[in-house]
Amino acid sequence: MLESWVEAAASTGVEPPRKKLKPNTPPSFLSLPDEIILHCLARISSSYYPKLSLVSKTFRSLIISTELSYARFHHKTGEPHFSICLQLPDCPRPSWFTLWVQPDQIEKKKKKNKKKKKKVRLVQVPSSSYAPREPGFIRSVGSDCYAFRQTYPPSQVMLVGNSEKFLWDNAPRMTVARVNPSACVLDGKIYVLGGCDKEAAAAKGSWGEVFDTKTRTWEPLPDPGDQLRFSLVIRKTEIIGGKLYVTSNEKEWDSVYDPVTRKWDAIGKLLECYSECKVGNLFYSCGRESCMWYDKECDYWKYVKGLSSLDRTCRRGLIQTVQYCGKLLILWDKLANRRSNCEEKIICCALVALEKRQDGHVWGKVEWSNEALTVSSSYLFLRSCIVRK
């Protein structure tokens, strides 16, 4: 029913009159007040928005409006949106791309239902109705969410909102204007690093700073020095064993900060072709040759069965694995052709459904696997984030 409605709406291509209708002419969907159309749009998957935005100017303006976000929050129809941040050689500033997955469609051929191949794209943000709004880098502390802007110009603004409310308020401002900062949470405190001019930050002693959510105050972190201080964009920050680990794309080593001793140290690089995440109650680790899983009931890592073909496909160019819609989303890249001097790479992604069976084994099923974006071979992957909207 939803598919037929979308197809019918998209096939019109012309916006009908909104006030007067000819006698004996049945009213069209677009003759309804904008408020009603808005709430109808909020109840369907955002995967349909690109096609619906072609129906009329009214649809397009409503789809890119903030009012639609409010309506989706009101109806509790928000969906997770996966985005990645890349440094492209022809662009001085980092670029964000959002994953768009074509909604399921059924094609009838010779009286048999046949599924069409699913289309998957990484669309640059902002990009019309695919991804009209910039992604925010969000970290949660309890029921509160804190957001940092990702685009220019740099800003000291940090927003705070509650998971039960949609409206955002201004939190106490950071001491340094930042863009594309990285952040993580430890013991109710938000550690924010990078995203600013390192020379200016060094002069102020605020290349990194920490926000205490209880006292609502900022405090600068000790300066790690030129050897450990990275450039504008940090690839990843994470908490391991009560310490803050910072990963860079430009150094031969990474950094670790101990909040107890307030000291920075250099550490060796983690394996590049390695990524770990948690899906449900299980931990998953993808490396050069396999995908493995682990839980508290066993004392060693086991292979995920059923993914041998996928392991062979992405083992050399693994970028990242993340939990997405309760499944495993795997990203990797490959040369656009087999020439060693190829100037382009293709970023691919696959969605894997996971099932732990009664025999104790975990099986994976690839729901789709597609090429999503072509980039220069000298690009750098910086980070990813998932925002529900």
Coordinates of C-alpha atoms in Angstrom, one line a residue:
M1 CA 0.0 0.0 0.0
L2 CA 2.8 2.4 0.9
E3 CA 4.8 1.6 -2.2
S4 CA 1.8 2.2 -4.5
W5 CA 1.1 5.5 -2.8
V6 CA 4.7 6.7 -3.2
E7 CA 4.8 5.6 -6.9
A8 CA 1.5 7.4 -7.6
A9 CA 2.5 10.5 -5.9
A10 CA 5.9 10.6 -7.6
S11 CA 4.4 10.0 -11.0
T12 CA 2.2 13.1 -11.0
G13 CA 5.2 15.5 -11.1
V14 CA 2.9 18.5 -11.0
E15 CA 1.6 20.2 -7.9
P16 CA -2.2 20.6 -8.1
P17 CA -4.1 23.7 -7.0
R18 CA -4.3 23.9 -3.2
K19 CA -7.4 26.0 -2.8
K20 CA -9.8 25.6 -5.7
L21 CA -10.7 22.3 -7.4
K22 CA -12.8 21.9 -10.5
P23 CA -16.3 20.6 -10.1
N24 CA -16.6 16.8 -9.8
T25 CA -12.8 16.5 -9.4
P26 CA -11.8 14.3 -6.5
P27 CA -9.5 16.0 -4.0
S28 CA -5.8 15.1 -4.3
F29 CA -3.4 14.4 -1.4
L30 CA -1.6 17.6 -2.1
S31 CA -4.8 19.6 -1.5
L32 CA -4.6 18.8 2.2
P33 CA -3.2 21.4 4.6
D34 CA 0.6 21.3 5.0
E35 CA 0.2 20.2 8.7
I36 CA -1.6 17.0 7.7
I37 CA 0.9 16.2 4.9
L38 CA 3.7 16.8 7.4
H39 CA 2.4 14.3 9.9
C40 CA 1.8 11.7 7.1
L41 CA 5.4 12.1 5.9
A42 CA 6.6 11.7 9.5
R43 CA 5.0 8.3 9.7
I44 CA 7.0 6.7 6.8
S45 CA 10.6 5.8 6.4
S46 CA 12.9 8.6 5.4
S47 CA 14.2 6.2 2.7
Y48 CA 11.2 7.4 0.6
Y49 CA 12.0 11.1 0.9
P50 CA 14.3 11.4 -2.1
K51 CA 11.6 10.2 -4.5
L52 CA 8.8 12.1 -2.7
S53 CA 10.8 15.3 -2.9
L54 CA 10.3 15.2 -6.7
V55 CA 6.5 15.2 -6.4
S56 CA 6.2 19.0 -5.8
K57 CA 7.8 22.0 -4.3
T58 CA 5.5 21.6 -1.3
F59 CA 6.8 18.1 -0.6
R60 CA 10.4 19.1 -1.0
S61 CA 10.1 22.1 1.4
L62 CA 8.4 20.0 4.0
I63 CA 10.9 17.2 3.7
I64 CA 13.9 19.5 4.3
S65 CA 12.1 21.5 7.1
T66 CA 12.9 21.2 10.8
E67 CA 9.2 20.8 11.4
L68 CA 9.4 17.3 9.9
S69 CA 12.1 16.5 12.5
Y70 CA 9.8 17.7 15.3
A71 CA 6.9 15.6 13.8
R72 CA 9.0 12.5 13.6
F73 CA 10.1 13.0 17.2
H74 CA 6.4 13.5 18.3
H75 CA 5.4 10.2 16.5
K76 CA 8.5 8.4 17.7
T77 CA 9.4 7.4 14.2
G78 CA 13.0 8.6 14.3
E79 CA 15.5 6.4 12.5
P80 CA 19.3 5.9 12.9
H81 CA 21.3 7.7 10.3
F82 CA 24.9 6.5 9.7
S83 CA 27.4 9.1 8.5
I84 CA 31.2 9.1 7.8
C85 CA 33.7 11.9 7.8
L86 CA 36.4 11.8 5.1
Q87 CA 39.3 14.0 4.2
L88 CA 39.4 14.3 0.4
P89 CA 42.6 15.6 -1.3
D90 CA 40.7 18.2 -3.4
C91 CA 38.8 19.6 -0.4
P92 CA 40.6 21.5 2.4
R93 CA 37.9 20.8 4.9
P94 CA 36.6 17.4 6.0
S95 CA 33.5 16.1 4.1
W96 CA 30.5 14.3 5.6
F97 CA 28.6 11.6 3.8
T98 CA 25.3 9.9 5.0
L99 CA 24.3 6.3 4.1
W100 CA 21.1 6.1 2.1
V101 CA 19.5 2.7 1.5
Q102 CA 16.8 2.2 -1.1
P103 CA 13.6 1.0 0.5
D104 CA 12.4 -2.5 -0.3
Q105 CA 10.6 -2.9 -3.6
I106 CA 9.0 -5.8 -5.3
E107 CA 9.0 -6.3 -9.1
K108 CA 6.5 -8.6 -10.7
K109 CA 7.9 -10.7 -13.6
K110 CA 6.1 -13.6 -15.2
K111 CA 3.6 -13.6 -12.3
K112 CA 6.4 -14.2 -9.9
N113 CA 7.7 -11.8 -7.2
K114 CA 11.3 -11.0 -7.6
K115 CA 13.3 -8.7 -5.4
K116 CA 15.2 -5.9 -7.1
K117 CA 18.8 -5.3 -6.2
K118 CA 19.0 -2.9 -3.3
K119 CA 20.7 0.4 -4.0
V120 CA 23.0 1.9 -1.4
R121 CA 24.8 5.2 -1.6
L122 CA 26.9 7.4 0.6
V123 CA 25.5 10.9 -0.1
Q124 CA 27.4 14.1 0.7
V125 CA 25.9 16.3 3.4
P126 CA 24.0 18.5 2.9
S127 CA 22.4 17.0 -0.2
S128 CA 18.8 18.0 -0.8
S129 CA 16.3 15.5 0.6
Y130 CA 18.9 12.7 1.0
A131 CA 20.6 14.4 3.8
P132 CA 19.4 18.0 4.2
R133 CA 20.9 18.7 7.5
E134 CA 24.5 18.5 8.8
P135 CA 25.3 15.6 11.2
G136 CA 26.0 16.4 14.7
F137 CA 28.6 14.7 16.9
I138 CA 26.6 13.6 19.9
R139 CA 27.6 12.1 23.2
S140 CA 25.2 11.0 26.0
V141 CA 25.6 11.3 29.7
G142 CA 22.7 9.7 31.5
S143 CA 19.5 11.0 29.9
D144 CA 21.2 14.1 28.5
C145 CA 22.7 14.4 25.1
Y146 CA 25.5 16.8 24.1
A147 CA 26.1 17.9 20.5
F148 CA 29.0 19.5 18.8
R149 CA 28.8 21.1 15.3
Q150 CA 30.8 19.5 12.5
T151 CA 31.0 22.2 9.9
Y152 CA 32.6 25.6 9.5
P153 CA 33.0 28.1 10.8
P154 CA 34.5 26.9 14.1
S155 CA 32.3 27.5 17.1
Q156 CA 32.5 27.4 20.9
V157 CA 28.8 26.3 21.1
M158 CA 27.8 23.0 22.7
L159 CA 24.2 22.1 22.8
V160 CA 22.4 20.0 25.4
G161 CA 19.1 18.1 25.1
N162 CA 17.2 15.5 26.9
S163 CA 16.3 12.1 25.4
E164 CA 12.7 12.8 26.4
K165 CA 12.6 16.2 24.7
F166 CA 13.4 17.3 21.2
L167 CA 14.5 20.9 21.8
W168 CA 18.1 21.7 22.2
D169 CA 19.5 24.4 24.6
N170 CA 22.9 26.1 24.8
A171 CA 25.3 24.5 27.3
P172 CA 28.2 26.4 28.8
R173 CA 30.5 27.4 25.9
M174 CA 33.8 25.7 25.2
T175 CA 37.0 27.7 25.9
V176 CA 38.1 27.3 22.2
A177 CA 36.2 27.5 19.0
R178 CA 36.1 24.1 17.3
V179 CA 34.9 22.3 14.2
N180 CA 34.8 18.6 13.8
P181 CA 36.0 17.9 17.3
S182 CA 36.2 14.4 18.8
A183 CA 34.7 13.6 22.2
C184 CA 34.1 10.7 24.6
V185 CA 32.6 10.3 28.1
L186 CA 34.3 9.0 31.3
D187 CA 32.8 9.2 34.8
G188 CA 30.2 11.8 33.9
K189 CA 32.7 14.0 32.2
I190 CA 33.0 14.9 28.4
Y191 CA 36.5 15.0 27.0
V192 CA 36.7 17.1 23.8
L193 CA 39.8 17.2 21.7
G194 CA 41.0 18.7 18.4
G195 CA 38.9 20.6 15.9
C196 CA 40.9 23.8 16.4
D197 CA 44.1 25.4 15.2
K198 CA 46.8 23.6 17.1
E199 CA 49.1 26.6 17.5
A200 CA 46.3 28.8 18.8
A201 CA 45.1 25.9 21.1
A202 CA 48.7 25.4 22.4
A203 CA 48.9 29.1 23.2
K204 CA 45.7 28.9 25.2
G205 CA 46.5 25.4 26.6
S206 CA 43.2 24.1 25.3
W207 CA 43.9 21.6 22.5
G208 CA 41.8 19.4 24.7
E209 CA 39.3 20.3 27.5
V210 CA 36.9 18.4 29.7
F211 CA 33.4 19.3 30.7
D212 CA 32.0 18.3 34.1
T213 CA 28.3 17.7 33.6
K214 CA 27.6 18.0 37.4
T215 CA 29.3 21.3 38.0
R216 CA 28.7 22.5 34.3
T217 CA 32.2 23.9 34.0
W218 CA 35.1 23.5 31.5
E219 CA 38.7 22.7 32.4
P220 CA 41.6 22.6 30.0
L221 CA 43.5 19.3 29.7
P222 CA 47.3 19.4 30.0
D223 CA 49.0 20.2 26.7
P224 CA 50.5 16.9 25.2
G225 CA 53.2 18.8 23.4
D226 CA 54.1 19.0 19.7
Q227 CA 55.0 15.3 19.5
L228 CA 51.5 14.1 20.6
R229 CA 49.3 17.0 19.5
F230 CA 47.5 16.1 16.3
S231 CA 46.1 18.4 13.6
L232 CA 42.6 19.8 13.2
V233 CA 40.8 16.4 12.9
I234 CA 41.2 13.4 15.2
R235 CA 40.2 10.1 13.8
K236 CA 38.9 8.5 17.0
T237 CA 38.9 8.9 20.8
E238 CA 37.8 6.0 23.1
I239 CA 38.0 5.0 26.7
I240 CA 39.9 1.8 27.5
G241 CA 40.6 0.8 31.1
G242 CA 39.8 4.3 32.4
K243 CA 42.2 6.0 30.1
L244 CA 41.6 8.2 27.0
Y245 CA 43.1 6.8 23.7
V246 CA 43.4 9.2 20.8
T247 CA 44.0 8.0 17.3
S248 CA 45.4 10.1 14.5
N249 CA 45.9 9.6 10.7
E250 CA 49.1 11.5 10.5
K251 CA 51.4 10.1 13.1
E252 CA 53.3 6.9 13.4
W253 CA 51.9 6.5 17.0
D254 CA 48.8 7.3 19.0
S255 CA 48.3 9.0 22.3
V256 CA 46.9 8.0 25.7
Y257 CA 45.8 10.3 28.5
D258 CA 45.5 9.2 32.2
P259 CA 43.0 11.3 34.1
V260 CA 44.5 10.2 37.4
T261 CA 48.0 11.3 36.7
R262 CA 47.0 14.0 34.2
K263 CA 49.8 12.9 31.9
W264 CA 50.0 12.1 28.1
D265 CA 52.1 9.2 26.7
A266 CA 52.8 7.9 23.2
I267 CA 51.6 4.3 22.3
G268 CA 52.1 2.2 19.2
K269 CA 49.5 2.2 16.4
L270 CA 46.6 -0.3 16.7
L271 CA 46.2 -2.7 13.8
E272 CA 44.8 -0.8 10.8
C273 CA 42.8 -3.7 9.4
Y274 CA 40.9 -4.4 12.6
S275 CA 37.6 -3.1 14.0
E276 CA 35.5 -4.2 17.0
C277 CA 32.0 -3.3 18.1
K278 CA 29.1 -4.7 20.2
V279 CA 25.8 -5.9 18.7
G280 CA 23.3 -7.0 21.3
N281 CA 25.1 -8.9 24.0
L282 CA 27.9 -10.1 21.8
F283 CA 31.2 -8.5 20.8
Y284 CA 32.3 -8.7 17.2
S285 CA 35.8 -8.3 15.8
C286 CA 36.6 -8.0 12.1
G287 CA 40.2 -8.3 10.8
R288 CA 42.1 -9.2 7.6
E289 CA 40.7 -12.7 7.2
S290 CA 37.6 -13.2 9.3
C291 CA 34.8 -12.0 11.5
M292 CA 34.8 -13.3 15.1
W293 CA 32.6 -13.0 18.1
Y294 CA 32.9 -13.2 21.9
D295 CA 30.7 -13.1 25.0
K296 CA 31.1 -13.7 28.7
E297 CA 30.0 -17.3 28.5
C298 CA 33.1 -18.4 26.6
D299 CA 36.7 -17.5 27.2
Y300 CA 38.0 -17.2 23.6
W301 CA 37.0 -15.7 20.3
K302 CA 35.0 -17.8 17.8
Y303 CA 34.5 -17.5 14.1
V304 CA 31.2 -16.1 12.7
K305 CA 30.0 -18.8 10.3
G306 CA 28.4 -18.1 6.8
L307 CA 30.6 -15.1 5.9
S308 CA 33.5 -16.7 4.0
S309 CA 32.7 -15.0 0.7
L310 CA 32.4 -11.6 2.5
D311 CA 35.7 -12.2 4.4
R312 CA 37.5 -12.7 1.0
T313 CA 35.9 -9.6 -0.4
C314 CA 36.8 -7.0 2.2
R315 CA 39.8 -8.5 4.1
R316 CA 42.4 -6.1 2.6
G317 CA 40.6 -2.8 2.8
L318 CA 38.6 -3.0 6.0
I319 CA 37.7 0.4 7.3
Q320 CA 35.2 0.0 10.2
T321 CA 32.4 -2.2 11.6
V322 CA 29.6 -0.7 13.6
Q323 CA 26.3 -1.7 15.1
Y324 CA 23.5 -0.5 12.9
C325 CA 19.8 -1.3 13.4
G326 CA 20.7 -4.3 15.5
K327 CA 22.9 -5.7 12.8
L328 CA 26.6 -5.5 11.7
L329 CA 27.5 -2.8 9.2
I330 CA 30.9 -3.4 7.6
L331 CA 32.8 -0.8 5.6
W332 CA 35.8 -1.4 3.4
D333 CA 37.5 0.0 0.3
K334 CA 39.1 -1.3 -2.8
L335 CA 40.8 0.0 -5.9
A336 CA 38.5 1.0 -8.7
N337 CA 40.4 -1.3 -11.0
R338 CA 43.3 -3.7 -10.5
R339 CA 46.1 -1.4 -11.6
S340 CA 48.5 -0.7 -8.8
N341 CA 48.7 3.0 -9.7
C342 CA 44.9 3.4 -9.8
E343 CA 43.9 6.9 -8.7
E344 CA 40.4 6.0 -7.4
K345 CA 39.0 3.8 -4.7
I346 CA 35.5 2.5 -4.1
I347 CA 34.0 2.5 -0.6
C348 CA 31.8 -0.5 -0.1
C349 CA 29.5 -1.5 2.7
A350 CA 27.5 -4.6 3.7
L351 CA 24.8 -5.2 6.3
V352 CA 25.0 -8.5 8.1
A353 CA 22.2 -10.1 10.2
L354 CA 23.4 -12.2 13.1
E355 CA 21.9 -15.2 14.8
K356 CA 23.3 -17.2 17.7
R357 CA 21.9 -20.7 17.3
Q358 CA 21.2 -23.5 19.9
D359 CA 24.5 -25.2 19.0
G360 CA 26.4 -22.2 20.3
H361 CA 27.6 -21.0 17.0
V362 CA 26.9 -17.5 15.6
W363 CA 25.8 -17.3 11.9
G364 CA 25.9 -14.2 9.7
K365 CA 23.7 -13.6 6.7
V366 CA 24.6 -10.8 4.3
E367 CA 21.3 -8.8 3.7
W368 CA 23.0 -6.6 1.1
S369 CA 26.5 -5.7 -0.1
N370 CA 27.1 -2.7 -2.4
E371 CA 29.6 -0.2 -3.7
A372 CA 28.5 3.1 -2.2
L373 CA 31.0 5.9 -3.1
T374 CA 34.0 6.5 -5.4
V375 CA 36.8 8.6 -4.0
S376 CA 40.4 9.5 -4.6
S377 CA 42.8 6.7 -3.6
S378 CA 44.6 9.2 -1.3
Y379 CA 41.5 9.9 0.8
L380 CA 41.5 9.5 4.6
F381 CA 38.8 8.0 6.7
L382 CA 38.4 10.2 9.8
R383 CA 35.4 8.9 11.8
S384 CA 31.8 7.8 11.8
C385 CA 28.7 8.6 13.8
I386 CA 25.1 7.4 14.1
V387 CA 22.4 9.9 14.9
R388 CA 18.7 9.1 15.4
K389 CA 16.4 11.6 13.6

